[in-house]
Coordinates of C-alpha atoms and ligand atoms in Angstrom, one line a residue:
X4 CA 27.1 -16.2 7.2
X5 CA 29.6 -14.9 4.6
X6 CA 32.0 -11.7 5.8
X7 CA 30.0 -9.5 3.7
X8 CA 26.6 -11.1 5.3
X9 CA 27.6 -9.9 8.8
X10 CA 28.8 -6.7 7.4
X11 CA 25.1 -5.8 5.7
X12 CA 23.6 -7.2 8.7
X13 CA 25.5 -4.6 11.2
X14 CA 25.1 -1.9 8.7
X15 CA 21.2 -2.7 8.3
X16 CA 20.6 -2.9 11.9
X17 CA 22.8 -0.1 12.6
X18 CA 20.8 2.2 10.0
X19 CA 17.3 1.0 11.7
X20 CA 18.7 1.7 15.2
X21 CA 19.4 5.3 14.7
X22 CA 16.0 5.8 13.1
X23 CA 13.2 7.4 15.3
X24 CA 10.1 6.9 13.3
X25 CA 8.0 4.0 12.5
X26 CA 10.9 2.8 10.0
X27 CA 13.4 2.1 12.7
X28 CA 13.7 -0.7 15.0
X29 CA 12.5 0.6 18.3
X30 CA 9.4 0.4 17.1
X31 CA 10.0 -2.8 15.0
X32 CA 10.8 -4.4 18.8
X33 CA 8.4 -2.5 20.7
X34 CA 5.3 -4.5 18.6
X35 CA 6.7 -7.4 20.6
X36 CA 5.9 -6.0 23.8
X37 CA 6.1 -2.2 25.7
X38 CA 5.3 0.2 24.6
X39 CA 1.8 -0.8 24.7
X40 CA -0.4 -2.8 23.8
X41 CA 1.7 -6.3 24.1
X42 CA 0.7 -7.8 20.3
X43 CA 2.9 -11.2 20.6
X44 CA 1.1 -14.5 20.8
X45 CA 3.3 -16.3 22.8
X46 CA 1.2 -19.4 24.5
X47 CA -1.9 -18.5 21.9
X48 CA -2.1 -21.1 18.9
X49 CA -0.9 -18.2 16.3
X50 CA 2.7 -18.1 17.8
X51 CA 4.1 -19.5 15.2
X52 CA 2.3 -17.8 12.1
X53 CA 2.3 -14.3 14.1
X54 CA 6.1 -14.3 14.6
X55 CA 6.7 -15.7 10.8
X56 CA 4.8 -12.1 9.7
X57 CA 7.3 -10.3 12.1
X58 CA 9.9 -11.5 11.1
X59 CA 9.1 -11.3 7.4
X60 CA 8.4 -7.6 8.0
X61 CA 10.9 -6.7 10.2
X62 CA 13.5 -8.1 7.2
X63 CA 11.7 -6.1 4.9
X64 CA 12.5 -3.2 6.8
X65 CA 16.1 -3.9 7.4
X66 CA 16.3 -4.3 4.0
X67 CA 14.7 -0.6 3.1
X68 CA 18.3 -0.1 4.9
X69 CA 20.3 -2.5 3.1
X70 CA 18.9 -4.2 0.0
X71 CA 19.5 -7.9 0.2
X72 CA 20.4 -8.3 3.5
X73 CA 19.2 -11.1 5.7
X74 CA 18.6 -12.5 8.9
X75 CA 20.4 -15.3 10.5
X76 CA 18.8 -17.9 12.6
X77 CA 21.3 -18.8 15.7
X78 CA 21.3 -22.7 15.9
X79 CA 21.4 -23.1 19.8
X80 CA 21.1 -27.2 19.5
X81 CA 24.8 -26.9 18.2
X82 CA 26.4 -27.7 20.7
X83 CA 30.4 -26.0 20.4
X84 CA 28.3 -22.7 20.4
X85 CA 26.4 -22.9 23.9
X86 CA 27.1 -19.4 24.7
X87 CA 26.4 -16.2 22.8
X88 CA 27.2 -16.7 19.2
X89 CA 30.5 -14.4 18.7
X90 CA 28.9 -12.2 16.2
X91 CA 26.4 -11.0 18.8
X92 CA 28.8 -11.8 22.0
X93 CA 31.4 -9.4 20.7
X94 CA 31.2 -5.3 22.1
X95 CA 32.6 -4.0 19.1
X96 CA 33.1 -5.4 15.7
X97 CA 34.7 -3.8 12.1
X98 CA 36.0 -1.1 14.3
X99 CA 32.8 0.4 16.2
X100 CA 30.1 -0.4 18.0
X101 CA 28.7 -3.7 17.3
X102 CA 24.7 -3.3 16.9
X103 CA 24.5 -7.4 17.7
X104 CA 26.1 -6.9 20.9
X105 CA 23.0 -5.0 22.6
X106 CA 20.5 -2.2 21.4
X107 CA 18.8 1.2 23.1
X108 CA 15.3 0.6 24.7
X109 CA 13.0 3.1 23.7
X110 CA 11.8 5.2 24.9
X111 CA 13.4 4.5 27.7
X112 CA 11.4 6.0 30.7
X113 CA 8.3 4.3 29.5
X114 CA 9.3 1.0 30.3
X115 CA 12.2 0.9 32.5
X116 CA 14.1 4.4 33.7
X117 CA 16.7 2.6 34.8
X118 CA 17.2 0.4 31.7
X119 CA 18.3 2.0 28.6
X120 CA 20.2 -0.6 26.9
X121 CA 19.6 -4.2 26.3
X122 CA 21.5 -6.8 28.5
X123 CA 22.2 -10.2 29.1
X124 CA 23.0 -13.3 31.6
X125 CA 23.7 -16.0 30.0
X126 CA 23.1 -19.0 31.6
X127 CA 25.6 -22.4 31.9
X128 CA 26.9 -24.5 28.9
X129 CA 24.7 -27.6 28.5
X130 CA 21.7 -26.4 29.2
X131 CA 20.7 -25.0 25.4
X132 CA 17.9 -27.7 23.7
X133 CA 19.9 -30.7 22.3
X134 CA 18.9 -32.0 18.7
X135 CA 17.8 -34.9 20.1
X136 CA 15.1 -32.8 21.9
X137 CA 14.4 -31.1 18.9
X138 CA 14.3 -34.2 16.7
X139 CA 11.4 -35.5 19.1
X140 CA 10.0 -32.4 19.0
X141 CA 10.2 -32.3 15.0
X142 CA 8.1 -35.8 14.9
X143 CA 4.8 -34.7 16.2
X144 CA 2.6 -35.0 12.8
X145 CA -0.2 -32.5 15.3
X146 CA 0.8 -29.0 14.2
X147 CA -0.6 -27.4 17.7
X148 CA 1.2 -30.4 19.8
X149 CA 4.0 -29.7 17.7
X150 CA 3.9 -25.9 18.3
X151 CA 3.6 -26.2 22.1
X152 CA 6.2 -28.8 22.7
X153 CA 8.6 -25.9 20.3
X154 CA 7.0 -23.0 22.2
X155 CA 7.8 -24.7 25.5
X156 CA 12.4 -25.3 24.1
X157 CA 12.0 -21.5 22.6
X158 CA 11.0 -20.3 25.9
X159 CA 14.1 -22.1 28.0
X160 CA 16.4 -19.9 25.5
X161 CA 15.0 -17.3 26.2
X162 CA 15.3 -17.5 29.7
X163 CA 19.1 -18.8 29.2
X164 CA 19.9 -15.6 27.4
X165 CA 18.7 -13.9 30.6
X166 CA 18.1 -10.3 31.0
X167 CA 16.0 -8.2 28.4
X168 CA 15.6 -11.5 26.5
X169 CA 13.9 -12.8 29.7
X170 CA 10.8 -10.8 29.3
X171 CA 8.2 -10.5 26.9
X172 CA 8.2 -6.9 26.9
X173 CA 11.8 -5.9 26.0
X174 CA 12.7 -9.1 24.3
X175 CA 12.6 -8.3 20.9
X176 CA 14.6 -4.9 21.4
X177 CA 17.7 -7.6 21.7
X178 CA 19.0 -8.2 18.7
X179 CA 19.9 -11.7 19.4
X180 CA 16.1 -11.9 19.8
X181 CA 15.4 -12.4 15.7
X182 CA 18.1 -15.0 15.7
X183 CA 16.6 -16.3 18.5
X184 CA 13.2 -16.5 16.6
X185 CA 14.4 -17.4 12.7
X186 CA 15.4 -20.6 14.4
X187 CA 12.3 -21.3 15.9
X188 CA 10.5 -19.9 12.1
X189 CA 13.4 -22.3 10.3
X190 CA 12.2 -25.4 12.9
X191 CA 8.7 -25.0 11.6
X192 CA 9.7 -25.0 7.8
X193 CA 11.3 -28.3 8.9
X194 CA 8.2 -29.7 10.3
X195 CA 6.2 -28.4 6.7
X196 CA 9.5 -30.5 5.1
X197 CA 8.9 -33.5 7.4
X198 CA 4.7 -33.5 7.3
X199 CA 3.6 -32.7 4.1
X200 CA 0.1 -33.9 4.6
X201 CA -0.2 -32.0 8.3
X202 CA -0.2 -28.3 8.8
X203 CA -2.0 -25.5 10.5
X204 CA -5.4 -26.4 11.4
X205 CA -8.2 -24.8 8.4
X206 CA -10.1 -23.1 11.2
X207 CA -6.7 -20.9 11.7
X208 CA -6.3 -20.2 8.3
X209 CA -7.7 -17.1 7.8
X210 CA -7.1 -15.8 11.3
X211 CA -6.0 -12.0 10.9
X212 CA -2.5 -11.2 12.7
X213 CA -2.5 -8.4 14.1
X214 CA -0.9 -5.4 13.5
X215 CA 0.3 -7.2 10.5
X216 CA -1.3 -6.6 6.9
X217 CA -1.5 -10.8 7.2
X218 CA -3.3 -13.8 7.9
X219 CA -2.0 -17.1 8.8
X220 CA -2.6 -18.6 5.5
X221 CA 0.0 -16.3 3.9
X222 CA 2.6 -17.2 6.1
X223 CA 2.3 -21.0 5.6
X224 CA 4.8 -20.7 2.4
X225 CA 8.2 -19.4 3.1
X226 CA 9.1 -19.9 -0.4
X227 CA 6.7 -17.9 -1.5
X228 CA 7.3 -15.2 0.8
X229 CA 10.7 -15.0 -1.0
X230 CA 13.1 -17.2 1.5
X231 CA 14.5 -20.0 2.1
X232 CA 16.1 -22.1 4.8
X233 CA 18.9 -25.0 4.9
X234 CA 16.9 -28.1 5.0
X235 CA 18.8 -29.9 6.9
X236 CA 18.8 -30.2 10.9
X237 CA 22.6 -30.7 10.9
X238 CA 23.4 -27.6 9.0
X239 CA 24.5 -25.2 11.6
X240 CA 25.9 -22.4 9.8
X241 CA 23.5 -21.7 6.8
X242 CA 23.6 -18.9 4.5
X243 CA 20.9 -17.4 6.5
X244 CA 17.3 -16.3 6.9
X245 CA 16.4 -14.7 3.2
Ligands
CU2 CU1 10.3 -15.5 21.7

């Protein structure tokens, strides 16, 4: 990401964290999980079309914030950056209180009393998905084999990042969470890349995904959702999600 990338990005995230309503990002990260009810469709054969739409939306709605501002995936397979990316690792950042670093849970007594803010444990260098791992994981021509086997690396990151990111139901209020997840969303548009003739089995197709206004089908194009990723596996630092 450019300077002025990061900047919007803070500013965007910033601006949704101090919003209350349905605008703002506690309740962008609370369709993840709690509050209630728990919509993700982790282990269910949507979880990669379902977190696509969130991600779309959720980068719709920083960008009601901040037009043209984008999300970043966080390549985790890279391997001089097997601990928290600094953007996110850093406390403060342009002079204030970085919003990457960690986020309010809301509201707060409803899921946790005694968590109010977002933490994490990082686990050991070394342990992150290598791209060899992903490159195996990249040839499966089955889109659900495919899915699983991706599934299965996203949720060892998710565990590495430890704490809020551990769980389903707070993980999303970390904002390392959506550059967690752009990189799982840029691996599938890798696999589209790689397997033209395979996709998402027709029977999925018109599956709704809920509480989004979409169905899978309209997430199989990122293109024509309006973004784009690097195409290449060895591009690490990309101009982003957008
Ligand atoms: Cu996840």
């Amino acid at each position: 990401m450019t300077a002025r990338q990061l900047s919007d990005l803070r500013k965007a995230v910033t601006a949704a964290q101090a919003i209350g309503d349905d605008r703002g990002y506690q309740r962008w990260a609370g369709i993840h999980g709690l509050p209630l009810p728990i919509s993700c469709t982790h282990h269910s054969e949507l979880f990669l079309p379902w977190h696509r739409a969130y991600l779309y939306l959720f980068e719709k709605a920083l960008q009601e914030r901040v037009p043209g501002v984008t999300l970043p995936w966080w390549d985790w397979t890279s391997g001089h950056e097997e601990s928290i990316p600094g953007p996110y690792a850093r406390r403060r950042a342009e002079g204030r209180r970085n919003p990457l670093f960690d986020s309010p849970i809301q509201p707060s007594g409803r899921i946790n009393p005694r968590q109010s803010r977002t933490t994490r444990a990082p686990g050991a260098p070394g342990i992150l998905p290598s791209p060899a791992t992903v490159e195996a994981i990249l040839d499966n021509r089955d889109f659900l084999t495919f899915q699983t086997q991706l599934e299965s690396i996203h949720d060892g990151v998710h565990v590495w990042v430890g704490g809020t990111m551990e769980s389903i139901a707070t993980a999303a209020y970390d904002p390392i969470f959506w550059a967690h997840h752009c990189m799982i969303d840029r691996l599938w548009y890798l696999w589209q890349l790689r397997h033209p003739g395979a996709g998402v089995p027709a029977r999925l197709l018109d599956r709704a995904l809920a509480p989004f206004p979409m169905t899978v089908r309209e997430t199989i194009d990122v293109t024509g959702l309006g973004y784009d990723y690097a195409a290449s596996t060895a591009a690490a630092k990309g101009p982003g999600h957008g």
